Amino acid sequence: MTDVVVVGAGVAATAAALSAAREHARVVLVDGGTGASSLATGAIDALPWQNAAAASDREASANGPAARSGAVDPRGRAVLDALGGYALPDRPALLLTTAGIARRADGHDAGLLNVAPLAGRRIGVVRCERPGWDAAAFAAAWGDSFVVVDATVLRYLDERVLPDGDFAARCDDAGRLGWLSERLREAVATAGGSPIAALVLPPSLGIERARAAELSARVGLPCGEALAAPGGPAGLRFERARDRALEAAGVERVRARASEVTRESDRWCVALDGGRTALADALVLATGGLIGGGIEYAPSEAMIASVLPPFARVPFRATVAIEGGSPLGMHGRPLELPGSLFGVAPESLAWPFAREAPMDRVGVLADADGRVSPGLYAAGDLVADAPRTWLHALESGARAGTNAARDAGAATSGHALATAGGAASPSRP
Amino acid sequence: MVQGESVPPPVSLPPLQRAMPVAEEGLATTSTDVVVVGGGVNGVGVARDFALRGLRVVLFERNDLAFGASGNSSGMIHGGVRYLSQAPHVTESSCRDSGYIQRIAPHLLFRLPFLMPIRNGAMGRIALELIDAYFRAYDDYQPLKRGEPHCRLDATDVARLEPGLAGTLLGGITFDEWGIDGARLCVLNALDAIENGARVHVHTTVETIARAPGGDGPVRYVVEARDRSTGERVCVGARVVVNATGAWSPVTASLGALPQARVRVRPGKGVHIVLDRRLSNYGILSEAIDGRQMFLMPWQNVSVIGTTDDDYYGDLDDVHATSEEVRYLVQGVARIFPSVREARAIGTYAGVRPTLYEYGRNEDALSRDHRVVDHAADGAPGVYSMIGGKLASYRMFAQELCDRVATADFEVTVPCATHTRRLPGGEGIPDATALAVEHGLTPVAARRLVYRHGGRARRILERVARTPTERDVTCPCEPVLEAEVRHVIREEMARTVYDVARRTRLGLGACGGMRCAARCGQIVAQERQLPPSEGGRMAREFVETQARARVVAMGPAQARQEALALAHLRSSLGESRDA
């Protein structure tokens, strides 16, 4: 018997499992693979950064320098500390993207270089033959203070074509990191002009953990990665950090996919593939949005039949069926989408046609605590109307996990009350 | 004007007579023999033909080469088997010209065997006999384009050739066609024109066509154009002006105050769906629920479903497919090839055919013939409009016009050479496998490069030899090397990410530009010495426009990818609407 079952393996699920474990609940995490979290680029935000940037610009013009948009609540902070490897500076970070911009972020993977504190100083962009890494183009795009620095970063020929993740894994080797730091020191020493204050590297600094701090210490300058396409080392580092944190917290992990949630007597019953089931007093669903796979776009006419469907159905469904019908919704209401005789027009669902597209908003309806119904919680991108951001996933996961553990505690003490005549479980605070 | 069949045209008011304006003295800064308006296949075909005859040519294109119907066609140099009963001369000339195009651009064509399954039913046997006889007639034209004669197959043969076909079949017919990349065909024609002295201005819109002051010298007209990105004005004096603007023809005519009714077209929107892989090795013909014929065909490394034909009177600069058009096409093809329902659509494209105008007829029954309109009758001798035509017969259409103009307006008797002289890259086509080994490329990358550039692939690989970092694969789906991106910007007039996509198919694969648009924008900005933010803007514009085209065909897998692309774009490039 388990107190809390968490379905999912991304940021929100990890936060839920760690927070529930902190409440001394026995936690099982059902891991059906990671979606959006593994594809994370390393920037962590509470709100989509362009909205946050616009808001902080407004704020800045009214109240002086801008502050971070989302102060992380203590539970979220505790999860972040347990994971390790993330920086959450007091002022918004400025990250450099390989798409050629410097963008704000509330926080970042510790492997990435935050250039906000380096304003006005000369920053070197390391030139090397990595796919898509054009130091000259980046230096021109990021701003006047960036200069190209020639350094030997590749040690073996195959590194010219290795995928980012495999290349980054080589820096997990201490010897390699030492070799790299010597090359960078040489490069900085021989670079002309005014002194270089920091170095930007391609995504390359480890997958077990971010090696940026170690490298910076050895080189004597802040060194870090640029923010690159999804599927790079930052996502892999999240997975490693999650694995370590879950193990340290004693969370049991089951590799399976959940298909259905039912209520049996007063417990939640999660049907897993392979015919197994998991039972719990409280349940957190954190299966992700469209990218994670928790919400699927499944229009009735997706497999266009030889005859048209009789009427258009809501074209979204949750991959984990919940007893008592689909709780999907948006704008705080159960989901209703206008359709015609010919089905739902995808133009009306998706970016870039509609600014507030259902594809970005649809999810499971939950209250501010993440509660869907008593004992059942949703977190992360699965939640309707919530921003699809890393910090939202973290905080909503932590909240849902904590509340689920408390519900489970109440349920267990309820059992205890019935069987042992009023003695509250000592382990529940 | 071609007469409508039985329905009389509506009575219209007498047109408002406007005279072509006269240009100010000294406006034209340069003079030329011919100004061609329009960078579609007709325009570049004419420009090349004139240039090869030694005439000086200036071409203006409002958007990019092959922006309209030429770049959004079905991608076939087909023999026009559909027109065999209506207009056999269209079929014959299409086949003959298909043969010429194979000769001048051998690298750009690929054989496309078609399979036409015949259902078992009351009329099945008769249908098979009739179709067999029909294609026997078509076989007469096949040698003109090095096509194999048709085959009559029984049900077992059909099932062996394409096991994915549904229903009880009586048999089928195969026939041979050729596929082509229409956008590349346009670019190669434009390049050859330039190499023979023509000047080509892309992203430059003609604003007025005026009479030159002083009348009938070597310069009769002054064409004033504006570069749409820089705002720079170009004024060219010319003896002859050719309007080759397809569906835009009436608009272009009005710039010279010529009567629009003389260049009327029946704009027919054609929509295609792109699926992520080759679903069959054969093009498969099917009938939609309303009896219209449509097809599913392997095209380069994807499959294409086409096409619709509906009158279109919307914005010609922004034509896109709707989800209902997509459903209509998929349902039509799924009747005979059900697995398209599960196949993954990665995009759609749409173009507007400039069909010859006829009132009242069904869109499908309209002629695919072409016609030269001489505006001498409108008081503008030396101004011509090219109306109608199709990709397969562009060269012949150009020749027709040039033969006439060369003698009538210039007394030039140099014969046409466009059917014998090869297009750039059409000679010395290297072996892709050897090239891959020699330059350390993947065989796929080498093959695609040779397909697009023929003999000129070597020029691109010379870049790689000089700068090894240009071996980088910028677009992994296609794949496209960085050297090729730089080459098409320097040598082929690409000015935006979209222009690069048209020339290389970068970003038109499964990822929708998510993995390559930003990088391509950087390269464009570098090569054109633009501010880097301009490269980012182009990349966003490309990704958003492509998303718009994909979304209408969105299935479950596509929706996920759309969400991921969106998240990625937001994370690393930002969205243009927030800017």
PDB file of C-alpha atoms in Angstrom, chain B residues 19-24 26-37 56 58 60 206 208-225 234-243 253 255-258 374-384 405 409-410:
ATOM      1  CA  ALA B  19      -4.823  55.960 -71.842  1.00  0.00           C
ATOM      2  CA  MET B  20      -1.388  54.671 -70.909  1.00  0.00           C
ATOM      3  CA  PRO B  21       0.396  57.529 -69.141  1.00  0.00           C
ATOM      4  CA  VAL B  22       3.454  59.139 -70.659  1.00  0.00           C
ATOM      5  CA  ALA B  23       6.608  59.001 -68.561  1.00  0.00           C
ATOM      6  CA  GLU B  24       8.490  62.150 -67.624  1.00  0.00           C
ATOM      7  CA  GLY B  26      14.734  61.491 -68.361  1.00  0.00           C
ATOM      8  CA  LEU B  27      13.059  59.084 -65.978  1.00  0.00           C
ATOM      9  CA  ALA B  28      14.561  55.937 -67.422  1.00  0.00           C
ATOM     10  CA  THR B  29      18.116  55.581 -66.230  1.00  0.00           C
ATOM     11  CA  THR B  30      18.945  52.606 -68.396  1.00  0.00           C
ATOM     12  CA  SER B  31      17.480  51.150 -71.493  1.00  0.00           C
ATOM     13  CA  THR B  32      17.039  47.633 -72.693  1.00  0.00           C
ATOM     14  CA  ASP B  33      15.338  45.716 -75.451  1.00  0.00           C
ATOM     15  CA  VAL B  34      12.783  43.779 -73.433  1.00  0.00           C
ATOM     16  CA  VAL B  35      11.323  44.165 -69.977  1.00  0.00           C
ATOM     17  CA  VAL B  36       9.759  40.987 -68.651  1.00  0.00           C
ATOM     18  CA  VAL B  37       7.361  41.341 -65.741  1.00  0.00           C
ATOM     19  CA  ARG B  56      19.007  42.674 -73.746  1.00  0.00           C
ATOM     20  CA  VAL B  58      15.488  43.079 -67.693  1.00  0.00           C
ATOM     21  CA  PHE B  60      11.175  42.171 -62.557  1.00  0.00           C
ATOM     22  CA  VAL B 206       6.568  47.105 -61.143  1.00  0.00           C
ATOM     23  CA  THR B 208       3.919  51.797 -63.690  1.00  0.00           C
ATOM     24  CA  ILE B 209       4.304  50.967 -67.341  1.00  0.00           C
ATOM     25  CA  ALA B 210       4.299  54.220 -69.251  1.00  0.00           C
ATOM     26  CA  ARG B 211       4.889  55.406 -72.788  1.00  0.00           C
ATOM     27  CA  ALA B 212       8.318  56.861 -73.341  1.00  0.00           C
ATOM     28  CA  PRO B 213       8.270  60.547 -74.224  1.00  0.00           C
ATOM     29  CA  GLY B 214       8.957  60.954 -77.896  1.00  0.00           C
ATOM     30  CA  GLY B 215       7.380  57.737 -79.028  1.00  0.00           C
ATOM     31  CA  ASP B 216       8.630  55.165 -81.445  1.00  0.00           C
ATOM     32  CA  GLY B 217      12.392  54.965 -81.123  1.00  0.00           C
ATOM     33  CA  PRO B 218      14.272  52.004 -79.739  1.00  0.00           C
ATOM     34  CA  VAL B 219      12.633  52.909 -76.432  1.00  0.00           C
ATOM     35  CA  ARG B 220       8.860  52.911 -76.540  1.00  0.00           C
ATOM     36  CA  TYR B 221       8.055  52.266 -72.879  1.00  0.00           C
ATOM     37  CA  VAL B 222       9.376  53.155 -69.475  1.00  0.00           C
ATOM     38  CA  VAL B 223       8.869  50.638 -66.687  1.00  0.00           C
ATOM     39  CA  GLU B 224       9.214  51.913 -63.177  1.00  0.00           C
ATOM     40  CA  ALA B 225       9.791  49.418 -60.380  1.00  0.00           C
ATOM     41  CA  VAL B 234      14.620  51.190 -60.921  1.00  0.00           C
ATOM     42  CA  CYS B 235      13.438  52.798 -64.161  1.00  0.00           C
ATOM     43  CA  VAL B 236      14.104  51.019 -67.397  1.00  0.00           C
ATOM     44  CA  GLY B 237      13.298  52.084 -70.914  1.00  0.00           C
ATOM     45  CA  ALA B 238      12.405  49.275 -73.318  1.00  0.00           C
ATOM     46  CA  ARG B 239      11.097  48.593 -76.764  1.00  0.00           C
ATOM     47  CA  VAL B 240       9.061  45.572 -75.701  1.00  0.00           C
ATOM     48  CA  VAL B 241       7.286  44.775 -72.457  1.00  0.00           C
ATOM     49  CA  VAL B 242       6.123  41.238 -71.668  1.00  0.00           C
ATOM     50  CA  ASN B 243       3.509  40.659 -68.989  1.00  0.00           C
ATOM     51  CA  ALA B 253      -2.060  45.204 -67.251  1.00  0.00           C
ATOM     52  CA  LEU B 255      -0.286  49.309 -64.275  1.00  0.00           C
ATOM     53  CA  GLY B 256      -0.053  50.306 -67.910  1.00  0.00           C
ATOM     54  CA  ALA B 257      -3.720  51.302 -68.116  1.00  0.00           C
ATOM     55  CA  LEU B 258      -4.356  48.428 -70.510  1.00  0.00           C
ATOM     56  CA  ASP B 374      -0.719  41.478 -78.432  1.00  0.00           C
ATOM     57  CA  HIS B 375      -1.646  44.839 -76.974  1.00  0.00           C
ATOM     58  CA  ALA B 376      -1.117  46.617 -80.280  1.00  0.00           C
ATOM     59  CA  ALA B 377      -4.887  46.393 -80.531  1.00  0.00           C
ATOM     60  CA  ASP B 378      -5.086  48.423 -77.324  1.00  0.00           C
ATOM     61  CA  GLY B 379      -2.808  51.044 -78.757  1.00  0.00           C
ATOM     62  CA  ALA B 380       0.298  49.638 -77.151  1.00  0.00           C
ATOM     63  CA  PRO B 381       2.387  47.928 -79.835  1.00  0.00           C
ATOM     64  CA  GLY B 382       5.216  45.935 -78.352  1.00  0.00           C
ATOM     65  CA  VAL B 383       3.382  45.092 -75.165  1.00  0.00           C
ATOM     66  CA  TYR B 384       2.461  41.439 -74.872  1.00  0.00           C
ATOM     67  CA  VAL B 405       8.627  39.405 -81.061  1.00  0.00           C
ATOM     68  CA  ASP B 409       9.870  44.166 -83.055  1.00  0.00           C
ATOM     69  CA  PHE B 410      13.594  43.619 -83.438  1.00  0.00           C
TER      70      PHE B 410
END
